[in-house]
Amino acid sequence: MEVSITITEVAKIQIIEILKAENLLDAKFRLYIGLSHPNGYQYSCTIDNEINEDDLVLNYKVQENNFDVVVDSMSIQYLNGAIVDCLLQDGTPSLVISNPNAQKD
């Protein structure tokens, strides 16, 4: 299964800034699906130091920095085609994950 996750340039810069601020440039940026009872599934992200056996690892580059995005095998089917962007909300940058390919209920 070919997996495509688009991370906008502004989101890549924000991810690197987060990793630098936490002094975690060797860490991985994990995308995953969490269960949200009223709305079904919810896209989420976190910083992770581990790569699990069933993780898909995608490498991204922004400016002179490389970083890895990891996605577990259960979440891959829901995140394929997703777009990670960075939006300003009340003046604060926030990463937003959307998927135009997701089925609507």
Short mmCIF file of N, CA and C in Angstrom, two decimals:
data_model
loop_
_atom_site.label_atom_id
_atom_site.label_comp_id
_atom_site.label_asym_id
_atom_site.label_seq_id
_atom_site.Cartn_x
_atom_site.Cartn_y
_atom_site.Cartn_z
N MET A 1 0.84 -1.18 0.00
CA MET A 1 0.00 0.00 0.00
C MET A 1 0.89 1.25 0.00
N GLU A 2 0.72 2.06 -1.02
CA GLU A 2 1.47 3.31 -1.08
C GLU A 2 0.75 4.35 -0.23
N VAL A 3 1.51 5.00 0.65
CA VAL A 3 0.93 5.97 1.57
C VAL A 3 1.44 7.36 1.23
N SER A 4 0.52 8.31 1.20
CA SER A 4 0.87 9.70 0.92
C SER A 4 0.32 10.58 2.03
N ILE A 5 1.22 11.26 2.72
CA ILE A 5 0.83 12.25 3.72
C ILE A 5 1.56 13.54 3.35
N THR A 6 0.80 14.58 3.09
CA THR A 6 1.38 15.86 2.71
C THR A 6 1.56 16.73 3.95
N ILE A 7 2.74 17.26 4.10
CA ILE A 7 3.01 18.21 5.18
C ILE A 7 3.41 19.51 4.51
N THR A 8 2.62 20.56 4.73
CA THR A 8 2.89 21.83 4.09
C THR A 8 4.22 22.39 4.60
N GLU A 9 4.80 23.29 3.81
CA GLU A 9 6.09 23.88 4.21
C GLU A 9 5.99 24.59 5.55
N VAL A 10 4.91 25.31 5.77
CA VAL A 10 4.76 26.03 7.03
C VAL A 10 4.61 25.04 8.20
N ALA A 11 3.96 23.90 7.98
CA ALA A 11 3.85 22.87 9.03
C ALA A 11 5.20 22.21 9.28
N LYS A 12 5.97 21.96 8.23
CA LYS A 12 7.31 21.40 8.41
C LYS A 12 8.16 22.31 9.29
N ILE A 13 8.10 23.61 9.02
CA ILE A 13 8.87 24.56 9.82
C ILE A 13 8.39 24.53 11.27
N GLN A 14 7.09 24.46 11.48
CA GLN A 14 6.55 24.41 12.84
C GLN A 14 6.97 23.15 13.56
N ILE A 15 6.97 22.01 12.87
CA ILE A 15 7.41 20.75 13.48
C ILE A 15 8.87 20.85 13.90
N ILE A 16 9.73 21.37 13.03
CA ILE A 16 11.14 21.54 13.37
C ILE A 16 11.28 22.47 14.56
N GLU A 17 10.51 23.55 14.59
CA GLU A 17 10.57 24.49 15.72
C GLU A 17 10.18 23.80 17.03
N ILE A 18 9.15 22.96 16.98
CA ILE A 18 8.73 22.21 18.17
C ILE A 18 9.86 21.29 18.62
N LEU A 19 10.45 20.54 17.68
CA LEU A 19 11.53 19.61 18.03
C LEU A 19 12.74 20.35 18.58
N LYS A 20 13.08 21.51 17.99
CA LYS A 20 14.20 22.31 18.49
C LYS A 20 13.92 22.86 19.88
N ALA A 21 12.72 23.37 20.09
CA ALA A 21 12.36 23.96 21.39
C ALA A 21 12.45 22.93 22.51
N GLU A 22 12.13 21.69 22.20
CA GLU A 22 12.18 20.62 23.19
C GLU A 22 13.54 19.91 23.20
N ASN A 23 14.48 20.40 22.36
CA ASN A 23 15.80 19.78 22.21
C ASN A 23 15.66 18.29 21.86
N LEU A 24 14.77 18.02 20.90
CA LEU A 24 14.46 16.64 20.51
C LEU A 24 14.59 16.44 19.00
N LEU A 25 15.64 16.99 18.40
CA LEU A 25 15.78 16.88 16.95
C LEU A 25 15.92 15.44 16.46
N ASP A 26 16.29 14.51 17.35
CA ASP A 26 16.38 13.10 16.95
C ASP A 26 15.05 12.37 17.16
N ALA A 27 14.08 13.03 17.76
CA ALA A 27 12.78 12.40 18.01
C ALA A 27 11.97 12.30 16.72
N LYS A 28 10.93 11.54 16.78
CA LYS A 28 10.03 11.33 15.64
C LYS A 28 8.72 12.08 15.89
N PHE A 29 8.10 12.50 14.82
CA PHE A 29 6.80 13.15 14.90
C PHE A 29 5.77 12.08 14.55
N ARG A 30 4.94 11.70 15.51
CA ARG A 30 4.00 10.61 15.31
C ARG A 30 2.60 11.15 14.99
N LEU A 31 2.02 10.63 13.91
CA LEU A 31 0.63 10.89 13.55
C LEU A 31 -0.15 9.63 13.86
N TYR A 32 -1.33 9.79 14.44
CA TYR A 32 -2.12 8.61 14.78
C TYR A 32 -3.60 8.97 14.85
N ILE A 33 -4.40 7.93 14.92
CA ILE A 33 -5.84 8.07 15.04
C ILE A 33 -6.22 7.72 16.47
N GLY A 34 -6.98 8.59 17.10
CA GLY A 34 -7.50 8.33 18.43
C GLY A 34 -9.02 8.24 18.36
N LEU A 35 -9.60 7.58 19.33
CA LEU A 35 -11.05 7.42 19.36
C LEU A 35 -11.66 8.59 20.12
N SER A 36 -12.59 9.25 19.48
CA SER A 36 -13.34 10.35 20.09
C SER A 36 -14.80 9.93 20.07
N HIS A 37 -15.34 9.52 21.20
CA HIS A 37 -16.66 8.88 21.26
C HIS A 37 -17.77 9.62 20.53
N PRO A 38 -17.97 10.93 20.73
CA PRO A 38 -19.10 11.54 20.03
C PRO A 38 -18.89 11.66 18.52
N ASN A 39 -17.64 11.78 18.08
CA ASN A 39 -17.38 12.03 16.66
C ASN A 39 -16.67 10.89 15.95
N GLY A 40 -16.49 9.76 16.58
CA GLY A 40 -15.77 8.66 15.94
C GLY A 40 -14.27 8.81 16.12
N TYR A 41 -13.53 8.89 15.02
CA TYR A 41 -12.07 8.99 15.08
C TYR A 41 -11.61 10.43 15.03
N GLN A 42 -10.43 10.65 15.63
CA GLN A 42 -9.84 11.99 15.65
C GLN A 42 -8.37 11.88 15.29
N TYR A 43 -7.89 12.75 14.41
CA TYR A 43 -6.49 12.79 14.06
C TYR A 43 -5.71 13.45 15.20
N SER A 44 -4.54 12.88 15.52
CA SER A 44 -3.72 13.43 16.59
C SER A 44 -2.24 13.32 16.22
N CYS A 45 -1.42 14.04 16.96
CA CYS A 45 0.03 13.97 16.75
C CYS A 45 0.74 14.13 18.09
N THR A 46 1.96 13.62 18.14
CA THR A 46 2.78 13.72 19.34
C THR A 46 4.24 13.55 18.94
N ILE A 47 5.12 13.82 19.86
CA ILE A 47 6.55 13.56 19.66
C ILE A 47 6.85 12.23 20.32
N ASP A 48 7.62 11.39 19.62
CA ASP A 48 7.89 10.04 20.09
C ASP A 48 9.36 9.71 19.87
N ASN A 49 9.97 9.03 20.80
CA ASN A 49 11.36 8.59 20.67
C ASN A 49 11.47 7.17 20.15
N GLU A 50 10.35 6.50 20.02
CA GLU A 50 10.34 5.09 19.64
C GLU A 50 9.80 4.89 18.22
N ILE A 51 10.32 3.89 17.56
CA ILE A 51 9.73 3.40 16.32
C ILE A 51 9.35 1.96 16.58
N ASN A 52 8.06 1.67 16.45
CA ASN A 52 7.57 0.31 16.69
C ASN A 52 7.75 -0.54 15.44
N GLU A 53 7.70 -1.83 15.61
CA GLU A 53 7.92 -2.77 14.51
C GLU A 53 6.94 -2.56 13.37
N ASP A 54 5.70 -2.19 13.68
CA ASP A 54 4.68 -2.04 12.64
C ASP A 54 4.52 -0.60 12.14
N ASP A 55 5.42 0.30 12.54
CA ASP A 55 5.33 1.70 12.11
C ASP A 55 5.82 1.90 10.69
N LEU A 56 5.15 2.78 9.99
CA LEU A 56 5.63 3.29 8.71
C LEU A 56 6.42 4.54 9.03
N VAL A 57 7.62 4.67 8.46
CA VAL A 57 8.46 5.84 8.70
C VAL A 57 8.58 6.63 7.40
N LEU A 58 8.20 7.90 7.44
CA LEU A 58 8.29 8.79 6.29
C LEU A 58 9.27 9.90 6.64
N ASN A 59 10.18 10.21 5.72
CA ASN A 59 11.18 11.25 5.98
C ASN A 59 10.82 12.52 5.23
N TYR A 60 10.95 13.65 5.92
CA TYR A 60 10.67 14.96 5.34
C TYR A 60 11.86 15.87 5.57
N LYS A 61 12.00 16.86 4.72
CA LYS A 61 13.10 17.82 4.83
C LYS A 61 12.54 19.23 4.71
N VAL A 62 13.04 20.11 5.55
CA VAL A 62 12.72 21.52 5.45
C VAL A 62 14.01 22.28 5.75
N GLN A 63 14.35 23.18 4.86
CA GLN A 63 15.62 23.91 4.94
C GLN A 63 16.74 22.88 5.07
N GLU A 64 17.59 22.96 6.08
CA GLU A 64 18.68 21.99 6.22
C GLU A 64 18.33 20.88 7.21
N ASN A 65 17.09 20.82 7.66
CA ASN A 65 16.67 19.86 8.68
C ASN A 65 15.86 18.72 8.10
N ASN A 66 16.15 17.51 8.55
CA ASN A 66 15.36 16.33 8.23
C ASN A 66 14.61 15.91 9.49
N PHE A 67 13.42 15.36 9.29
CA PHE A 67 12.71 14.77 10.43
C PHE A 67 11.88 13.60 9.92
N ASP A 68 11.60 12.67 10.83
CA ASP A 68 10.81 11.50 10.49
C ASP A 68 9.41 11.63 11.05
N VAL A 69 8.45 11.18 10.26
CA VAL A 69 7.07 11.05 10.70
C VAL A 69 6.80 9.56 10.77
N VAL A 70 6.25 9.10 11.89
CA VAL A 70 5.91 7.69 12.04
C VAL A 70 4.40 7.55 12.20
N VAL A 71 3.88 6.47 11.61
CA VAL A 71 2.45 6.18 11.65
C VAL A 71 2.30 4.70 11.92
N ASP A 72 1.49 4.35 12.92
CA ASP A 72 1.28 2.93 13.24
C ASP A 72 0.41 2.28 12.17
N SER A 73 0.46 0.96 12.11
CA SER A 73 -0.21 0.22 11.04
C SER A 73 -1.74 0.40 11.07
N MET A 74 -2.35 0.57 12.22
CA MET A 74 -3.80 0.77 12.29
C MET A 74 -4.19 2.14 11.75
N SER A 75 -3.36 3.16 12.01
CA SER A 75 -3.69 4.53 11.62
C SER A 75 -3.42 4.82 10.14
N ILE A 76 -2.56 4.02 9.51
CA ILE A 76 -2.16 4.30 8.13
C ILE A 76 -3.37 4.41 7.21
N GLN A 77 -4.32 3.48 7.34
CA GLN A 77 -5.47 3.47 6.44
C GLN A 77 -6.31 4.75 6.56
N TYR A 78 -6.31 5.37 7.73
CA TYR A 78 -7.09 6.59 7.95
C TYR A 78 -6.31 7.85 7.60
N LEU A 79 -4.99 7.77 7.66
CA LEU A 79 -4.16 8.94 7.40
C LEU A 79 -3.66 9.04 5.97
N ASN A 80 -3.85 7.98 5.18
CA ASN A 80 -3.42 8.04 3.79
C ASN A 80 -4.17 9.15 3.07
N GLY A 81 -3.44 10.08 2.49
CA GLY A 81 -4.04 11.22 1.81
C GLY A 81 -4.18 12.45 2.70
N ALA A 82 -3.79 12.32 3.97
CA ALA A 82 -3.95 13.43 4.92
C ALA A 82 -3.01 14.59 4.59
N ILE A 83 -3.42 15.75 5.05
CA ILE A 83 -2.63 16.97 4.91
C ILE A 83 -2.41 17.54 6.31
N VAL A 84 -1.14 17.79 6.64
CA VAL A 84 -0.81 18.44 7.91
C VAL A 84 -0.44 19.88 7.57
N ASP A 85 -1.14 20.81 8.20
CA ASP A 85 -0.90 22.22 7.95
C ASP A 85 -0.75 22.92 9.30
N CYS A 86 -0.30 24.15 9.24
CA CYS A 86 -0.14 24.96 10.44
C CYS A 86 -0.97 26.22 10.28
N LEU A 87 -1.88 26.43 11.20
CA LEU A 87 -2.75 27.60 11.15
C LEU A 87 -2.55 28.43 12.41
N LEU A 88 -2.79 29.71 12.30
CA LEU A 88 -2.74 30.58 13.48
C LEU A 88 -4.13 30.61 14.11
N GLN A 89 -4.19 30.26 15.38
CA GLN A 89 -5.44 30.32 16.13
C GLN A 89 -5.21 31.22 17.33
N ASP A 90 -5.85 32.37 17.32
CA ASP A 90 -5.65 33.39 18.37
C ASP A 90 -4.18 33.78 18.48
N GLY A 91 -3.49 33.86 17.34
CA GLY A 91 -2.10 34.27 17.31
C GLY A 91 -1.11 33.17 17.64
N THR A 92 -1.59 31.98 17.92
CA THR A 92 -0.72 30.85 18.27
C THR A 92 -0.73 29.83 17.14
N PRO A 93 0.47 29.39 16.68
CA PRO A 93 0.49 28.38 15.63
C PRO A 93 -0.04 27.04 16.14
N SER A 94 -0.82 26.39 15.31
CA SER A 94 -1.41 25.11 15.69
C SER A 94 -1.37 24.18 14.48
N LEU A 95 -0.90 22.95 14.70
CA LEU A 95 -0.90 21.96 13.63
C LEU A 95 -2.30 21.39 13.47
N VAL A 96 -2.74 21.30 12.23
CA VAL A 96 -4.08 20.81 11.91
C VAL A 96 -3.93 19.68 10.90
N ILE A 97 -4.59 18.57 11.17
CA ILE A 97 -4.55 17.41 10.27
C ILE A 97 -5.93 17.25 9.65
N SER A 98 -5.96 17.19 8.32
CA SER A 98 -7.22 16.96 7.62
C SER A 98 -6.99 15.92 6.54
N ASN A 99 -8.07 15.29 6.11
CA ASN A 99 -7.96 14.29 5.07
C ASN A 99 -9.13 14.43 4.10
N PRO A 100 -8.86 14.98 2.93
CA PRO A 100 -9.93 15.13 1.95
C PRO A 100 -10.46 13.79 1.43
N ASN A 101 -9.72 12.70 1.66
CA ASN A 101 -10.14 11.38 1.21
C ASN A 101 -10.98 10.63 2.25
N ALA A 102 -11.10 11.20 3.45
CA ALA A 102 -11.86 10.52 4.52
C ALA A 102 -13.32 10.44 4.15
N GLN A 103 -13.93 9.32 4.49
CA GLN A 103 -15.35 9.15 4.21
C GLN A 103 -16.15 9.97 5.21
N LYS A 104 -17.16 10.62 4.72
CA LYS A 104 -18.05 11.41 5.57
C LYS A 104 -19.25 10.56 5.95
N ASP A 105 -19.67 10.68 7.21
CA ASP A 105 -20.86 9.93 7.66
C ASP A 105 -22.13 10.61 7.23
#
